[in-house]
C-alpha angles and dihedrals in degrees: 000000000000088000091038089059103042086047084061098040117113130244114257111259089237089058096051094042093081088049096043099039080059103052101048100054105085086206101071101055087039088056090054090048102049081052096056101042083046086059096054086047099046087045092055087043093064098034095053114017114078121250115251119213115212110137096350095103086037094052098057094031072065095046092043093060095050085044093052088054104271118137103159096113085208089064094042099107149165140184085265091055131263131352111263094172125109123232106282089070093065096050092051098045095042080061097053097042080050089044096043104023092245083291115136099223097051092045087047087061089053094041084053102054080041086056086051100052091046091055093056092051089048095053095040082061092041083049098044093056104041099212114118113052120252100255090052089064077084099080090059083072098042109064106106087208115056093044081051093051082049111047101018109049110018107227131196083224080073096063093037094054089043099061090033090055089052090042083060095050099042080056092056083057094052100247102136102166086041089058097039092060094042087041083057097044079061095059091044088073096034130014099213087076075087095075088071082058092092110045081041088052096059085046101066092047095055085040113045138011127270097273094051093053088050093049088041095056087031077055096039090046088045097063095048093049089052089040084046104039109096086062096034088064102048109023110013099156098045082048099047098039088043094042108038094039096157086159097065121129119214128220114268092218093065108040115111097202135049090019092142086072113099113249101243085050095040096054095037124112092240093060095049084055102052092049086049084050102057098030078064101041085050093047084054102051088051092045085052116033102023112024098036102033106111091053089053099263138305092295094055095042096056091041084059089052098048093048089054089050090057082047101049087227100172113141126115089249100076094052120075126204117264123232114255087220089058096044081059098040101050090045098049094042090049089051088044091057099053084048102059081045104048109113090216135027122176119202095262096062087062078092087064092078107002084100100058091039090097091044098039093051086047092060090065132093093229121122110256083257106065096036079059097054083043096048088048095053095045087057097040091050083049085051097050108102126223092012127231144190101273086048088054109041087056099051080051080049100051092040092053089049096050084039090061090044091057096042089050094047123126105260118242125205097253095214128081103226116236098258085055095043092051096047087050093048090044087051087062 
């Protein structure tokens, strides 16, 4: 009777609620599937669309040379001209050229399993905020492009995004310090994972006390001195000045955006300051008026945080939990930003902002409709090749659009209050 009875004896409730919550969030087998039919896709991919070589010849002409000994940054070339990487770089593509021998198909496998992880990153932090409906994580599969920029020609971008990406969803769990030294590993390979530094920025500061700002940038600068200290040792200013170029001038040809523009004015200083200037002036309004709203502005906020600083205000008490919905938001805004001000953007740093389209456009007020013919064109003016100045004045067209949907969003109160934070951490 005793086994009888435990064999019919029901589950606890708070056994089955993991089970159940999963399953019925459409969200979560949808995920899964969207990974496995990506797969397929990203397989046949490599099996049956040429290879294109773009930097692959210059990357391990470049690997070759650290590898050889060589750790003057001014001496590190390839075929496309001379390394502007930091160190991070090196030390990826060294192990891939351990990993591959140097061979494509073999680096395109790992570039696919690298397109895969990337994916998953990208859809926990789709699932953990809960803004875009299940059936739009689709989009994140369907852009020509980025799986292109992935598979075919083997970026570094691929590797940034990646880290950055994992950076973004280490912070949703809380674990600053954690992201910031990922978040740094990122820039180590390319420097435009920078333009998330403000928004991040702001972040921490909503986010954590003053000494836990400072450790988390001590942790974040530490990572890029021992990265950078072979050739901080020998060569720093060859490293620093080759590395940390924020001064370069791409080529008009390739941009994708502003190319009708005409090229003296496209390439002159005048023009790189204007665009500084608005991409500051943006990320202040939003500061100010979005991402600050609720504690009076960016004035008042600091003012609040200063105050708490002379007062040597630290403990946990006097700093809320931020809203995983607002840490996205504000990161991926603040991106989006630099890119529509970024005088030049090369198809491969499409991957800088492809990931948060569908959130972004979600975060709009704009019927599905309309965040799906924006979402189309962006992707169409990314697929014209070479790209022209109708192309481009287009793509400006469709990101100030999505710029003025986000600006004329409702406003939401960016922390969770501490009923809702204790019944989400009891649910765990």
């Amino acid at each position: 009777m005793a086994a009888r009875s435990a064999l019919h004896a029901k589950p606890s409730p708070r056994s089955t609620a993991p089970t159940s919550k999963l399953f019925r969030n459409p969200q979560v087998p949808f995920a899964f599937a969207l990974i496995l039919a990506d797969s397929i896709l990203v397989s046949l991919i490599i099996a049956y669309v040429p290879y294109t070589k773009i930097d692959w010849d210059a990357y391990m002409s470049q690997v070759s040379g650290f590898l050889g000994g060589e750790r003057d940054y001014s001496k590190l070339k390839g075929d496309t001209g001379p390394l502007v990487y930091p160190a991070g770089f090196l030390y990826i593509y060294s192990a891939i050229q351990y990993v591959t021998g140097g061979e494509v198909s073999a680096a395109q496998i790992l570039f696919g399993f690298l397109y895969i992880i990337n994916l998953g990153i990208v859809l926990v932090i789709y699932m953990k905020t809960d803004v875009v409906p299940w059936w739009a994580l689709s989009l994140l599969c369907l852009s020509k492009r980025i799986h292109s920029i992935f598979v075919l020609r083997l970026f570094n971008d691929c590797f940034a995004m990646m880290l950055l990406h994992a950076s973004l969803a280490s912070f949703l769990y809380k674990r600053w310090h954690l992201g910031l030294i990922i978040f740094s590993g990122a820039v180590s390979i390319k420097m435009n994972v920078l333009l998330y530094a403000p928004p991040l920025f702001l972040l921490m500061v909503k986010a954590m006390d003053i000494s836990g700002v400072i450790s988390a940038l001590a942790g974040a600068a530490l990572v890029q001195i021992l990265l950078g200290l072979p050739f901080i040792l020998s060569h720093p200013f060859a490293y620093i000045s080759r590395a940390f170029n924020l001064g370069r001038v791409f080529i008009h040809f390739w941009s994708v955006n502003f190319k009708f523009i005409p090229e003296p004015l496209f390439v002159s200083k005048e023009f790189a300051v204007s665009l500084l200037i608005a991409h500051l002036v943006l990320l202040v309004a939003f500061t100010h008026y979005r991402w600050c709203r609720h504690e009076g502005g960016l004035l008042n906020f600091l003012h609040s945080r200063f105050l708490s600083l002379k007062r040597s205000d630290f403990s946990n008490s006097s700093f809320k939990i931020l809203k995983k919905e607002h840490i996205v938001t504000t990161m991926f805004v603040g991106n989006f930003i630099g890119i529509l001000c970024a005088r030049s953007l090369h198809y491969q740093f499409y991957s800088w902002y492809f990931y948060s389209l569908p959130y972004l456009l979600w975060r709009t007020p704009f019927p599905t409709l309309l965040r799906l013919i924006l979402f189309i064109g962006v992707e169409i003016c990314w697929n014209v090749y070479p790209s022209n100045a109708y192309s481009s004045a287009l793509l400006l067209c469709l990101h100030l659009v999505i710029l003025w949907g986000l600006w004329s969003a409702p406003s939401e109160y960016p922390y969770l209050d501490n009923k809702a934070y204790k019944e989400k951490r009891k649910e765990k």
